[in-house]
């Protein structure tokens, strides 16, 4: 790991050798990855949203501009590694190993008069607000990686990444099934028995009219095409409508008379006819 030159190995084996390790310029340090959380509404998750996020991370100190030195002074070349940021040591007197300089910790520079704000580190906590785009179709608990939106890199190294953990609130009417939206709507007994045209609300537009055929059982699901969530291809999923036949808890006199007339017309036939034969078979 780290910089390595074959001449260092040969020199350690044969007593000095002809070559010396090449001076290496200290490499920058990649910015830190940052993780944060955001809560969005059900509709924002379906359609996508741009969120303002206030972040706090270590960036170049505003007082010394990242040098680590007090204003009016400047870092100096490390006398131990001569600015290379690396030093050569031996392991048991046989192998020569190259490792970060213990004096400057690989920076190649030393600070004699540290900045009062960052105490010589060149970094200081900084708050910033950024606009983050959450794509359409994001799910509750999904972790989104935003490349280069994390902590600032040092010495020309790339910035880190931002990981956004998304929490999606529920909706009183709608649910989700992949790219499709779901909804359960109540229908009256006569609508299910005789058939009807009903209006069903949509998430972001006018209601759609849905034809319920005669004899529709409770729990049957219908599909309204193109009324679901946005897809990655630019289209939309469907709205899956499940009907639930409602039984009134109280009846008016006229309603009771109508139901009793239906019972009389039905006769002795019931939906449970044949169950005993199924058990025996």
PDB file of C-alpha atoms in Angstrom:
ATOM      1  CA  UNK A   1       0.000   0.000   0.000  1.00  0.00           C
ATOM      2  CA  UNK A   2       1.205   3.524  -0.692  1.00  0.00           C
ATOM      3  CA  UNK A   3       4.064   4.554  -2.966  1.00  0.00           C
ATOM      4  CA  UNK A   4       6.665   1.901  -3.611  1.00  0.00           C
ATOM      5  CA  UNK A   5       9.853   1.876  -5.693  1.00  0.00           C
ATOM      6  CA  UNK A   6      11.755  -1.337  -6.508  1.00  0.00           C
ATOM      7  CA  UNK A   7      15.017   0.516  -5.928  1.00  0.00           C
ATOM      8  CA  UNK A   8      14.027   0.905  -2.269  1.00  0.00           C
ATOM      9  CA  UNK A   9      13.758  -2.855  -1.972  1.00  0.00           C
ATOM     10  CA  UNK A  10      17.055  -3.484  -3.740  1.00  0.00           C
ATOM     11  CA  UNK A  11      18.764  -0.830  -1.713  1.00  0.00           C
ATOM     12  CA  UNK A  12      17.607  -2.437   1.517  1.00  0.00           C
ATOM     13  CA  UNK A  13      18.765  -5.881   0.387  1.00  0.00           C
ATOM     14  CA  UNK A  14      22.167  -4.975  -1.038  1.00  0.00           C
ATOM     15  CA  UNK A  15      23.315  -2.141   1.147  1.00  0.00           C
ATOM     16  CA  UNK A  16      22.377   1.125  -0.417  1.00  0.00           C
ATOM     17  CA  UNK A  17      21.897   0.271  -4.098  1.00  0.00           C
ATOM     18  CA  UNK A  18      22.072   2.703  -6.941  1.00  0.00           C
ATOM     19  CA  UNK A  19      18.690   4.298  -6.749  1.00  0.00           C
ATOM     20  CA  UNK A  20      16.575   6.146  -4.268  1.00  0.00           C
ATOM     21  CA  UNK A  21      12.818   6.353  -4.067  1.00  0.00           C
ATOM     22  CA  UNK A  22      11.440   9.051  -6.335  1.00  0.00           C
ATOM     23  CA  UNK A  23      10.058  12.081  -4.533  1.00  0.00           C
ATOM     24  CA  UNK A  24       6.270  11.938  -4.542  1.00  0.00           C
ATOM     25  CA  UNK A  25       3.965  14.867  -4.395  1.00  0.00           C
ATOM     26  CA  UNK A  26       1.500  14.529  -1.534  1.00  0.00           C
ATOM     27  CA  UNK A  27      -1.883  13.520  -2.835  1.00  0.00           C
ATOM     28  CA  UNK A  28      -5.107  15.268  -1.883  1.00  0.00           C
ATOM     29  CA  UNK A  29      -7.759  13.730   0.296  1.00  0.00           C
ATOM     30  CA  UNK A  30     -11.185  12.868  -1.096  1.00  0.00           C
ATOM     31  CA  UNK A  31     -14.073  14.612   0.585  1.00  0.00           C
ATOM     32  CA  UNK A  32     -16.106  12.795   3.208  1.00  0.00           C
ATOM     33  CA  UNK A  33     -19.329  11.018   2.327  1.00  0.00           C
ATOM     34  CA  UNK A  34     -22.303  12.538   4.153  1.00  0.00           C
ATOM     35  CA  UNK A  35     -25.626  10.940   5.011  1.00  0.00           C
ATOM     36  CA  UNK A  36     -28.794  12.861   5.797  1.00  0.00           C
ATOM     37  CA  UNK A  37     -32.562  12.271   5.856  1.00  0.00           C
ATOM     38  CA  UNK A  38     -35.575  13.984   4.326  1.00  0.00           C
ATOM     39  CA  UNK A  39     -39.327  13.515   4.676  1.00  0.00           C
ATOM     40  CA  UNK A  40     -41.557  14.021   1.631  1.00  0.00           C
ATOM     41  CA  UNK A  41     -45.249  13.661   0.903  1.00  0.00           C
ATOM     42  CA  UNK A  42     -46.823  10.758  -0.971  1.00  0.00           C
ATOM     43  CA  UNK A  43     -47.471  13.008  -3.978  1.00  0.00           C
ATOM     44  CA  UNK A  44     -43.874  14.277  -4.030  1.00  0.00           C
ATOM     45  CA  UNK A  45     -42.663  10.669  -4.072  1.00  0.00           C
ATOM     46  CA  UNK A  46     -44.931   9.853  -7.019  1.00  0.00           C
ATOM     47  CA  UNK A  47     -44.158  12.961  -9.083  1.00  0.00           C
ATOM     48  CA  UNK A  48     -40.615  13.809  -7.931  1.00  0.00           C
ATOM     49  CA  UNK A  49     -39.604  16.960  -6.069  1.00  0.00           C
ATOM     50  CA  UNK A  50     -36.787  19.454  -5.554  1.00  0.00           C
ATOM     51  CA  UNK A  51     -35.924  19.835  -1.875  1.00  0.00           C
ATOM     52  CA  UNK A  52     -33.801  22.464  -0.116  1.00  0.00           C
ATOM     53  CA  UNK A  53     -31.334  20.701   2.201  1.00  0.00           C
ATOM     54  CA  UNK A  54     -29.213  22.541   4.748  1.00  0.00           C
ATOM     55  CA  UNK A  55     -25.933  20.692   5.207  1.00  0.00           C
ATOM     56  CA  UNK A  56     -23.066  21.103   7.651  1.00  0.00           C
ATOM     57  CA  UNK A  57     -19.683  19.692   6.656  1.00  0.00           C
ATOM     58  CA  UNK A  58     -15.967  20.403   6.959  1.00  0.00           C
ATOM     59  CA  UNK A  59     -14.727  22.624   4.147  1.00  0.00           C
ATOM     60  CA  UNK A  60     -11.822  24.978   3.541  1.00  0.00           C
ATOM     61  CA  UNK A  61     -11.451  27.295   6.521  1.00  0.00           C
ATOM     62  CA  UNK A  62     -12.812  30.751   5.602  1.00  0.00           C
ATOM     63  CA  UNK A  63     -10.121  32.493   7.693  1.00  0.00           C
ATOM     64  CA  UNK A  64      -6.988  30.889   6.204  1.00  0.00           C
ATOM     65  CA  UNK A  65      -8.613  29.666   2.945  1.00  0.00           C
ATOM     66  CA  UNK A  66      -7.537  26.114   3.647  1.00  0.00           C
ATOM     67  CA  UNK A  67      -3.808  26.724   4.240  1.00  0.00           C
ATOM     68  CA  UNK A  68      -4.039  26.107   8.005  1.00  0.00           C
ATOM     69  CA  UNK A  69      -1.734  29.084   8.641  1.00  0.00           C
ATOM     70  CA  UNK A  70      -2.616  32.283  10.449  1.00  0.00           C
ATOM     71  CA  UNK A  71      -3.410  35.163   8.049  1.00  0.00           C
ATOM     72  CA  UNK A  72      -0.169  36.932   7.086  1.00  0.00           C
ATOM     73  CA  UNK A  73       1.840  33.727   7.344  1.00  0.00           C
ATOM     74  CA  UNK A  74       2.223  30.702   5.113  1.00  0.00           C
ATOM     75  CA  UNK A  75       3.001  26.998   5.560  1.00  0.00           C
ATOM     76  CA  UNK A  76       6.592  25.937   4.945  1.00  0.00           C
ATOM     77  CA  UNK A  77       8.067  22.955   3.177  1.00  0.00           C
ATOM     78  CA  UNK A  78       8.454  20.071   5.597  1.00  0.00           C
ATOM     79  CA  UNK A  79      12.173  19.799   6.517  1.00  0.00           C
ATOM     80  CA  UNK A  80      11.932  16.057   7.110  1.00  0.00           C
ATOM     81  CA  UNK A  81      10.510  14.923   3.759  1.00  0.00           C
ATOM     82  CA  UNK A  82      11.490  18.005   1.708  1.00  0.00           C
ATOM     83  CA  UNK A  83       7.915  18.448   0.608  1.00  0.00           C
ATOM     84  CA  UNK A  84       7.357  14.951  -0.764  1.00  0.00           C
ATOM     85  CA  UNK A  85       5.006  13.975   2.021  1.00  0.00           C
ATOM     86  CA  UNK A  86       6.705  10.563   2.229  1.00  0.00           C
ATOM     87  CA  UNK A  87       9.544   9.083   4.223  1.00  0.00           C
ATOM     88  CA  UNK A  88      11.571   5.886   3.864  1.00  0.00           C
ATOM     89  CA  UNK A  89      12.127   3.510   6.763  1.00  0.00           C
ATOM     90  CA  UNK A  90      13.391  -0.031   7.195  1.00  0.00           C
ATOM     91  CA  UNK A  91      11.687  -3.135   8.497  1.00  0.00           C
ATOM     92  CA  UNK A  92      14.113  -5.288  10.472  1.00  0.00           C
ATOM     93  CA  UNK A  93      17.071  -3.771   8.631  1.00  0.00           C
ATOM     94  CA  UNK A  94      16.249  -5.631   5.423  1.00  0.00           C
ATOM     95  CA  UNK A  95      13.316  -4.049   3.602  1.00  0.00           C
ATOM     96  CA  UNK A  96      13.025  -0.342   2.849  1.00  0.00           C
ATOM     97  CA  UNK A  97       9.437   0.886   3.097  1.00  0.00           C
ATOM     98  CA  UNK A  98       7.928   4.166   1.959  1.00  0.00           C
ATOM     99  CA  UNK A  99       5.244   5.660   4.198  1.00  0.00           C
ATOM    100  CA  UNK A 100       3.621   9.040   4.926  1.00  0.00           C
ATOM    101  CA  UNK A 101       5.937  11.491   6.644  1.00  0.00           C
ATOM    102  CA  UNK A 102       5.491  11.483  10.411  1.00  0.00           C
ATOM    103  CA  UNK A 103       6.264  15.197  10.638  1.00  0.00           C
ATOM    104  CA  UNK A 104       3.734  16.591   8.175  1.00  0.00           C
ATOM    105  CA  UNK A 105       1.461  13.518   7.972  1.00  0.00           C
ATOM    106  CA  UNK A 106       1.776  13.355   4.220  1.00  0.00           C
ATOM    107  CA  UNK A 107       0.915  16.981   3.484  1.00  0.00           C
ATOM    108  CA  UNK A 108       4.460  17.993   2.522  1.00  0.00           C
ATOM    109  CA  UNK A 109       4.015  21.274   4.401  1.00  0.00           C
ATOM    110  CA  UNK A 110       4.183  22.256   8.066  1.00  0.00           C
ATOM    111  CA  UNK A 111       2.375  25.128   9.753  1.00  0.00           C
ATOM    112  CA  UNK A 112       4.456  27.087  12.253  1.00  0.00           C
ATOM    113  CA  UNK A 113       1.735  29.627  13.076  1.00  0.00           C
ATOM    114  CA  UNK A 114      -1.628  27.804  13.077  1.00  0.00           C
ATOM    115  CA  UNK A 115      -4.834  29.580  12.151  1.00  0.00           C
ATOM    116  CA  UNK A 116      -6.890  30.455  15.231  1.00  0.00           C
ATOM    117  CA  UNK A 117     -10.122  29.324  13.554  1.00  0.00           C
ATOM    118  CA  UNK A 118      -9.159  25.842  12.357  1.00  0.00           C
ATOM    119  CA  UNK A 119      -6.059  25.352  14.574  1.00  0.00           C
ATOM    120  CA  UNK A 120      -3.905  24.486  11.593  1.00  0.00           C
ATOM    121  CA  UNK A 121      -6.117  21.838  10.010  1.00  0.00           C
ATOM    122  CA  UNK A 122      -7.257  24.070   7.156  1.00  0.00           C
ATOM    123  CA  UNK A 123     -10.817  22.793   7.642  1.00  0.00           C
ATOM    124  CA  UNK A 124     -13.795  24.269   9.467  1.00  0.00           C
ATOM    125  CA  UNK A 125     -17.499  23.377   9.800  1.00  0.00           C
ATOM    126  CA  UNK A 126     -19.489  25.187   7.139  1.00  0.00           C
ATOM    127  CA  UNK A 127     -23.258  25.323   6.612  1.00  0.00           C
ATOM    128  CA  UNK A 128     -24.721  25.498   3.133  1.00  0.00           C
ATOM    129  CA  UNK A 129     -28.121  25.049   1.527  1.00  0.00           C
ATOM    130  CA  UNK A 130     -28.391  23.019  -1.658  1.00  0.00           C
ATOM    131  CA  UNK A 131     -31.261  22.113  -3.943  1.00  0.00           C
ATOM    132  CA  UNK A 132     -31.589  18.327  -4.278  1.00  0.00           C
ATOM    133  CA  UNK A 133     -33.773  16.631  -6.883  1.00  0.00           C
ATOM    134  CA  UNK A 134     -35.635  13.559  -5.640  1.00  0.00           C
ATOM    135  CA  UNK A 135     -36.641  11.448  -8.664  1.00  0.00           C
ATOM    136  CA  UNK A 136     -40.221  10.399  -9.337  1.00  0.00           C
ATOM    137  CA  UNK A 137     -41.075   6.961  -8.020  1.00  0.00           C
ATOM    138  CA  UNK A 138     -38.838   7.037  -4.938  1.00  0.00           C
ATOM    139  CA  UNK A 139     -39.911   4.605  -2.210  1.00  0.00           C
ATOM    140  CA  UNK A 140     -40.124   4.965   1.551  1.00  0.00           C
ATOM    141  CA  UNK A 141     -36.756   4.058   3.097  1.00  0.00           C
ATOM    142  CA  UNK A 142     -34.881   4.350  -0.205  1.00  0.00           C
ATOM    143  CA  UNK A 143     -31.282   5.609  -0.051  1.00  0.00           C
ATOM    144  CA  UNK A 144     -30.327   7.945  -2.891  1.00  0.00           C
ATOM    145  CA  UNK A 145     -26.695   8.629  -3.810  1.00  0.00           C
ATOM    146  CA  UNK A 146     -25.909  12.148  -5.034  1.00  0.00           C
ATOM    147  CA  UNK A 147     -22.415  12.049  -6.467  1.00  0.00           C
ATOM    148  CA  UNK A 148     -20.110  14.932  -5.552  1.00  0.00           C
ATOM    149  CA  UNK A 149     -22.607  16.561  -3.170  1.00  0.00           C
ATOM    150  CA  UNK A 150     -20.786  15.534   0.006  1.00  0.00           C
ATOM    151  CA  UNK A 151     -17.776  17.011   1.802  1.00  0.00           C
ATOM    152  CA  UNK A 152     -15.254  19.074  -0.162  1.00  0.00           C
ATOM    153  CA  UNK A 153     -12.041  17.348  -1.242  1.00  0.00           C
ATOM    154  CA  UNK A 154      -8.587  18.602  -0.280  1.00  0.00           C
ATOM    155  CA  UNK A 155      -5.666  19.318  -2.564  1.00  0.00           C
ATOM    156  CA  UNK A 156      -7.626  18.920  -5.761  1.00  0.00           C
ATOM    157  CA  UNK A 157      -9.157  15.578  -4.753  1.00  0.00           C
ATOM    158  CA  UNK A 158     -12.823  14.986  -5.688  1.00  0.00           C
ATOM    159  CA  UNK A 159     -15.699  15.843  -3.387  1.00  0.00           C
ATOM    160  CA  UNK A 160     -17.440  13.108  -1.449  1.00  0.00           C
ATOM    161  CA  UNK A 161     -20.975  11.870  -2.052  1.00  0.00           C
ATOM    162  CA  UNK A 162     -24.234  12.694  -0.319  1.00  0.00           C
ATOM    163  CA  UNK A 163     -26.516   9.813   0.667  1.00  0.00           C
ATOM    164  CA  UNK A 164     -30.125  10.868   1.194  1.00  0.00           C
ATOM    165  CA  UNK A 165     -32.435   8.548   3.157  1.00  0.00           C
ATOM    166  CA  UNK A 166     -36.012   9.306   2.082  1.00  0.00           C
ATOM    167  CA  UNK A 167     -39.078   8.928   4.308  1.00  0.00           C
ATOM    168  CA  UNK A 168     -42.407   8.997   2.450  1.00  0.00           C
ATOM    169  CA  UNK A 169     -45.580   9.820   4.364  1.00  0.00           C
ATOM    170  CA  UNK A 170     -48.711   7.786   3.758  1.00  0.00           C
ATOM    171  CA  UNK A 171     -51.830   8.939   1.899  1.00  0.00           C
ATOM    172  CA  UNK A 172     -55.400   8.606   3.235  1.00  0.00           C
ATOM    173  CA  UNK A 173     -56.714   7.256  -0.103  1.00  0.00           C
ATOM    174  CA  UNK A 174     -53.901   6.007  -2.302  1.00  0.00           C
ATOM    175  CA  UNK A 175     -51.260   3.317  -2.026  1.00  0.00           C
ATOM    176  CA  UNK A 176     -48.489   2.178  -4.358  1.00  0.00           C
ATOM    177  CA  UNK A 177     -47.652  -1.037  -6.131  1.00  0.00           C
ATOM    178  CA  UNK A 178     -44.503  -0.400  -8.165  1.00  0.00           C
ATOM    179  CA  UNK A 179     -45.365   2.176 -10.827  1.00  0.00           C
ATOM    180  CA  UNK A 180     -49.098   1.707 -10.213  1.00  0.00           C
ATOM    181  CA  UNK A 181     -51.269   3.527  -7.694  1.00  0.00           C
ATOM    182  CA  UNK A 182     -53.954   1.686  -5.748  1.00  0.00           C
ATOM    183  CA  UNK A 183     -57.236   2.813  -4.246  1.00  0.00           C
ATOM    184  CA  UNK A 184     -60.195   1.060  -2.613  1.00  0.00           C
ATOM    185  CA  UNK A 185     -63.618   2.624  -3.276  1.00  0.00           C
ATOM    186  CA  UNK A 186     -66.951   1.684  -1.673  1.00  0.00           C
ATOM    187  CA  UNK A 187     -69.928   0.738  -3.862  1.00  0.00           C
ATOM    188  CA  UNK A 188     -73.513   0.134  -2.865  1.00  0.00           C
ATOM    189  CA  UNK A 189     -75.111  -3.316  -3.084  1.00  0.00           C
ATOM    190  CA  UNK A 190     -77.401  -2.280  -5.924  1.00  0.00           C
ATOM    191  CA  UNK A 191     -74.471  -0.795  -7.888  1.00  0.00           C
ATOM    192  CA  UNK A 192     -72.592  -4.080  -7.641  1.00  0.00           C
ATOM    193  CA  UNK A 193     -75.676  -6.174  -8.392  1.00  0.00           C
ATOM    194  CA  UNK A 194     -77.172  -4.122 -11.223  1.00  0.00           C
ATOM    195  CA  UNK A 195     -74.040  -2.382 -12.568  1.00  0.00           C
ATOM    196  CA  UNK A 196     -73.204   1.322 -12.472  1.00  0.00           C
ATOM    197  CA  UNK A 197     -70.957   4.129 -13.655  1.00  0.00           C
ATOM    198  CA  UNK A 198     -68.919   5.508 -10.767  1.00  0.00           C
ATOM    199  CA  UNK A 199     -66.410   8.357 -10.412  1.00  0.00           C
ATOM    200  CA  UNK A 200     -63.001   7.526  -8.921  1.00  0.00           C
ATOM    201  CA  UNK A 201     -60.598  10.261  -7.702  1.00  0.00           C
ATOM    202  CA  UNK A 202     -57.064  10.453  -9.106  1.00  0.00           C
ATOM    203  CA  UNK A 203     -53.956  11.768  -7.369  1.00  0.00           C
ATOM    204  CA  UNK A 204     -53.187  14.744  -9.593  1.00  0.00           C
ATOM    205  CA  UNK A 205     -56.107  15.264 -11.972  1.00  0.00           C
ATOM    206  CA  UNK A 206     -59.865  15.090 -12.430  1.00  0.00           C
ATOM    207  CA  UNK A 207     -61.783  11.959 -11.440  1.00  0.00           C
ATOM    208  CA  UNK A 208     -62.118   9.099 -13.913  1.00  0.00           C
ATOM    209  CA  UNK A 209     -65.389   7.341 -14.741  1.00  0.00           C
ATOM    210  CA  UNK A 210     -65.344   3.604 -14.235  1.00  0.00           C
ATOM    211  CA  UNK A 211     -67.948   1.114 -15.456  1.00  0.00           C
ATOM    212  CA  UNK A 212     -68.939  -1.479 -12.860  1.00  0.00           C
ATOM    213  CA  UNK A 213     -70.619  -4.422 -14.626  1.00  0.00           C
ATOM    214  CA  UNK A 214     -73.656  -6.119 -13.120  1.00  0.00           C
ATOM    215  CA  UNK A 215     -72.787  -8.865 -10.674  1.00  0.00           C
ATOM    216  CA  UNK A 216     -69.448  -7.416  -9.587  1.00  0.00           C
ATOM    217  CA  UNK A 217     -68.226  -9.112  -6.377  1.00  0.00           C
ATOM    218  CA  UNK A 218     -66.659  -7.227  -3.511  1.00  0.00           C
ATOM    219  CA  UNK A 219     -62.856  -7.137  -3.820  1.00  0.00           C
ATOM    220  CA  UNK A 220     -62.710  -7.087  -7.636  1.00  0.00           C
ATOM    221  CA  UNK A 221     -59.981  -4.809  -9.033  1.00  0.00           C
ATOM    222  CA  UNK A 222     -60.339  -2.629 -12.130  1.00  0.00           C
ATOM    223  CA  UNK A 223     -57.604  -0.792 -14.045  1.00  0.00           C
ATOM    224  CA  UNK A 224     -57.605   2.860 -15.126  1.00  0.00           C
ATOM    225  CA  UNK A 225     -54.726   3.084 -17.589  1.00  0.00           C
ATOM    226  CA  UNK A 226     -52.233   5.935 -17.370  1.00  0.00           C
ATOM    227  CA  UNK A 227     -53.536   7.282 -14.048  1.00  0.00           C
ATOM    228  CA  UNK A 228     -50.721   5.914 -11.881  1.00  0.00           C
ATOM    229  CA  UNK A 229     -47.212   7.048 -10.961  1.00  0.00           C
ATOM    230  CA  UNK A 230     -44.619   8.452 -13.375  1.00  0.00           C
ATOM    231  CA  UNK A 231     -42.162   5.916 -14.804  1.00  0.00           C
ATOM    232  CA  UNK A 232     -38.465   6.262 -15.660  1.00  0.00           C
ATOM    233  CA  UNK A 233     -39.307   6.058 -19.365  1.00  0.00           C
ATOM    234  CA  UNK A 234     -41.508   9.148 -19.108  1.00  0.00           C
ATOM    235  CA  UNK A 235     -44.847   7.331 -19.121  1.00  0.00           C
ATOM    236  CA  UNK A 236     -47.255   6.628 -16.298  1.00  0.00           C
ATOM    237  CA  UNK A 237     -48.447   3.508 -14.573  1.00  0.00           C
ATOM    238  CA  UNK A 238     -52.077   2.607 -13.959  1.00  0.00           C
ATOM    239  CA  UNK A 239     -54.575   3.243 -11.187  1.00  0.00           C
ATOM    240  CA  UNK A 240     -55.768  -0.059  -9.701  1.00  0.00           C
ATOM    241  CA  UNK A 241     -59.276   0.385  -8.316  1.00  0.00           C
ATOM    242  CA  UNK A 242     -60.609  -2.239  -5.905  1.00  0.00           C
ATOM    243  CA  UNK A 243     -64.339  -2.072  -5.182  1.00  0.00           C
ATOM    244  CA  UNK A 244     -65.706  -2.896  -1.756  1.00  0.00           C
ATOM    245  CA  UNK A 245     -69.434  -3.613  -1.499  1.00  0.00           C
ATOM    246  CA  UNK A 246     -70.846  -1.727   1.476  1.00  0.00           C
ATOM    247  CA  UNK A 247     -73.575  -3.157   3.720  1.00  0.00           C
ATOM    248  CA  UNK A 248     -75.560  -0.389   5.447  1.00  0.00           C
ATOM    249  CA  UNK A 249     -75.642  -0.655   9.214  1.00  0.00           C
ATOM    250  CA  UNK A 250     -79.142   0.858   9.342  1.00  0.00           C
ATOM    251  CA  UNK A 251     -82.031   0.712   6.859  1.00  0.00           C
ATOM    252  CA  UNK A 252     -84.988   2.971   6.270  1.00  0.00           C
ATOM    253  CA  UNK A 253     -88.417   1.430   6.118  1.00  0.00           C
ATOM    254  CA  UNK A 254     -88.402   1.619   2.325  1.00  0.00           C
ATOM    255  CA  UNK A 255     -84.953   0.045   2.115  1.00  0.00           C
ATOM    256  CA  UNK A 256     -85.915  -2.751   4.491  1.00  0.00           C
ATOM    257  CA  UNK A 257     -89.029  -3.499   2.489  1.00  0.00           C
ATOM    258  CA  UNK A 258     -86.956  -3.661  -0.707  1.00  0.00           C
ATOM    259  CA  UNK A 259     -84.396  -6.019   0.858  1.00  0.00           C
ATOM    260  CA  UNK A 260     -87.146  -8.244   2.243  1.00  0.00           C
ATOM    261  CA  UNK A 261     -88.705  -8.351  -1.213  1.00  0.00           C
ATOM    262  CA  UNK A 262     -85.334  -9.390  -2.625  1.00  0.00           C
ATOM    263  CA  UNK A 263     -85.063 -12.133   0.005  1.00  0.00           C
ATOM    264  CA  UNK A 264     -88.484 -13.435  -0.860  1.00  0.00           C
ATOM    265  CA  UNK A 265     -87.639 -13.418  -4.565  1.00  0.00           C
ATOM    266  CA  UNK A 266     -84.394 -15.258  -3.897  1.00  0.00           C
ATOM    267  CA  UNK A 267     -86.221 -18.133  -2.276  1.00  0.00           C
ATOM    268  CA  UNK A 268     -84.302 -20.825  -0.464  1.00  0.00           C
ATOM    269  CA  UNK A 269     -81.152 -20.510  -2.627  1.00  0.00           C
ATOM    270  CA  UNK A 270     -78.073 -19.163  -0.793  1.00  0.00           C
ATOM    271  CA  UNK A 271     -74.424 -18.500  -1.762  1.00  0.00           C
ATOM    272  CA  UNK A 272     -73.451 -21.357   0.590  1.00  0.00           C
ATOM    273  CA  UNK A 273     -75.207 -24.073  -1.382  1.00  0.00           C
ATOM    274  CA  UNK A 274     -72.828 -26.884  -2.243  1.00  0.00           C
ATOM    275  CA  UNK A 275     -70.252 -26.203   0.486  1.00  0.00           C
ATOM    276  CA  UNK A 276     -70.985 -29.501   2.261  1.00  0.00           C
ATOM    277  CA  UNK A 277     -70.442 -31.449  -0.965  1.00  0.00           C
ATOM    278  CA  UNK A 278     -67.069 -29.720  -1.428  1.00  0.00           C
ATOM    279  CA  UNK A 279     -65.975 -30.838   2.059  1.00  0.00           C
ATOM    280  CA  UNK A 280     -66.869 -34.482   1.319  1.00  0.00           C
ATOM    281  CA  UNK A 281     -65.160 -34.495  -2.063  1.00  0.00           C
TER     282      UNK A 281
END
